[in-house]
Amino acid sequence: VSDKIIDLDCRECFCALGGSSKCVEKKCPQCSENERSIMKEDCSCTCEECEAGKVLCPTHHECIPKQRWCDGIEDCHDDELNCTSTTIEVTAAPTVPT
């Protein structure tokens, strides 16, 4: 009744009475402020920093390029919050004299 197994989709499955089972998605523990949790192929969890040139979006735990932070376009929930200024790249269409 309390046996737990991890299936191929990294779900934790528990044996229940009557021969049935209940599976729940395995969640990795939260990492420190500047790291994100990664589930490996073997279903183990690890904490990793974003690669060079990227910034962690704390809400969604994903890394985006630094140049996309505070650029006026929301790439994740956090990247446009508390920006002192935004940099928006504007490209104008060529004009044709008539």
GROMACS .gro file of C-alpha atoms in nm:
model
   98
    1VAL     CA    1   0.000   0.000   0.000
    2SER     CA    2   0.296   0.236   0.044
    3ASP     CA    3   0.528   0.109  -0.234
    4LYS     CA    4   0.649   0.381  -0.470
    5ILE     CA    5   0.797   0.339  -0.817
    6ILE     CA    6   0.906   0.588  -1.082
    7ASP     CA    7   0.767   0.516  -1.430
    8LEU     CA    8   0.931   0.596  -1.766
    9ASP     CA    9   0.768   0.942  -1.769
   10CYS     CA   10   0.928   1.024  -1.430
   11ARG     CA   11   0.592   1.004  -1.254
   12GLU     CA   12   0.584   0.873  -0.897
   13CYS     CA   13   0.336   0.587  -0.878
   14PHE     CA   14   0.195   0.451  -0.554
   15CYS     CA   15   0.028   0.115  -0.506
   16ALA     CA   16  -0.323   0.144  -0.367
   17LEU     CA   17  -0.564  -0.104  -0.216
   18GLY     CA   18  -0.734  -0.336  -0.461
   19GLY     CA   19  -0.438  -0.358  -0.697
   20SER     CA   20  -0.475  -0.011  -0.846
   21SER     CA   21  -0.209   0.257  -0.859
   22LYS     CA   22  -0.203   0.635  -0.853
   23CYS     CA   23   0.065   0.831  -1.038
   24VAL     CA   24   0.163   1.194  -0.990
   25GLU     CA   25   0.413   1.402  -1.183
   26LYS     CA   26   0.748   1.410  -1.005
   27LYS     CA   27   0.854   1.762  -0.912
   28CYS     CA   28   1.214   1.860  -0.848
   29PRO     CA   29   1.285   2.060  -0.531
   30GLN     CA   30   1.335   2.433  -0.565
   31CYS     CA   31   1.694   2.545  -0.618
   32SER     CA   32   1.872   2.854  -0.490
   33GLU     CA   33   1.775   3.196  -0.626
   34ASN     CA   34   1.996   3.197  -0.938
   35GLU     CA   35   1.957   2.831  -1.032
   36ARG     CA   36   1.687   2.625  -1.200
   37SER     CA   37   1.599   2.265  -1.131
   38ILE     CA   38   1.652   2.019  -1.414
   39MET     CA   39   1.513   1.666  -1.428
   40LYS     CA   40   1.763   1.432  -1.590
   41GLU     CA   41   1.678   1.134  -1.812
   42ASP     CA   42   1.717   0.901  -1.512
   43CYS     CA   43   1.451   1.109  -1.329
   44SER     CA   44   1.701   1.251  -1.080
   45CYS     CA   45   1.704   1.625  -1.013
   46THR     CA   46   1.992   1.868  -1.027
   47CYS     CA   47   2.032   2.246  -0.992
   48GLU     CA   48   2.204   2.440  -1.269
   49GLU     CA   49   2.284   2.804  -1.333
   50CYS     CA   50   2.192   2.957  -1.667
   51GLU     CA   51   2.462   2.938  -1.929
   52ALA     CA   52   2.677   3.246  -1.995
   53GLY     CA   53   2.485   3.532  -2.151
   54LYS     CA   54   2.147   3.416  -2.019
   55VAL     CA   55   1.931   3.526  -1.724
   56LEU     CA   56   1.695   3.313  -1.515
   57CYS     CA   57   1.323   3.391  -1.519
   58PRO     CA   58   1.234   3.302  -1.159
   59THR     CA   59   0.864   3.235  -1.217
   60HIS     CA   60   0.901   2.985  -1.502
   61HIS     CA   61   1.255   2.865  -1.420
   62GLU     CA   62   1.376   2.913  -1.775
   63CYS     CA   63   1.681   3.095  -1.907
   64ILE     CA   64   1.652   3.366  -2.171
   65PRO     CA   65   1.929   3.567  -2.343
   66LYS     CA   66   2.029   3.883  -2.150
   67GLN     CA   67   1.954   4.104  -2.451
   68ARG     CA   68   1.588   3.996  -2.434
   69TRP     CA   69   1.558   4.116  -2.069
   70CYS     CA   70   1.379   4.456  -2.048
   71ASP     CA   71   1.347   4.480  -2.427
   72GLY     CA   72   0.976   4.567  -2.426
   73ILE     CA   73   0.869   4.215  -2.531
   74GLU     CA   74   0.756   3.968  -2.266
   75ASP     CA   75   0.958   3.647  -2.307
   76CYS     CA   76   0.869   3.518  -1.962
   77HIS     CA   77   0.658   3.651  -1.675
   78ASP     CA   78   0.953   3.827  -1.510
   79ASP     CA   79   1.163   3.981  -1.787
   80GLU     CA   80   0.969   4.307  -1.822
   81LEU     CA   81   0.905   4.371  -1.451
   82ASN     CA   82   1.082   4.654  -1.267
   83CYS     CA   83   1.270   4.770  -1.577
   84THR     CA   84   1.410   5.123  -1.547
   85SER     CA   85   1.395   5.154  -1.924
   86THR     CA   86   1.318   4.929  -2.215
   87THR     CA   87   1.512   4.903  -2.535
   88ILE     CA   88   1.294   4.839  -2.835
   89GLU     CA   89   1.462   4.772  -3.167
   90VAL     CA   90   1.269   4.956  -3.435
   91THR     CA   91   1.313   4.888  -3.802
   92ALA     CA   92   1.145   5.118  -4.050
   93ALA     CA   93   1.016   4.999  -4.383
   94PRO     CA   94   1.198   5.152  -4.679
   95THR     CA   95   1.021   5.447  -4.838
   96VAL     CA   96   0.987   5.475  -5.211
   97PRO     CA   97   0.968   5.826  -5.355
   98THR     CA   98   0.668   5.885  -5.580
   0.00000   0.00000   0.00000
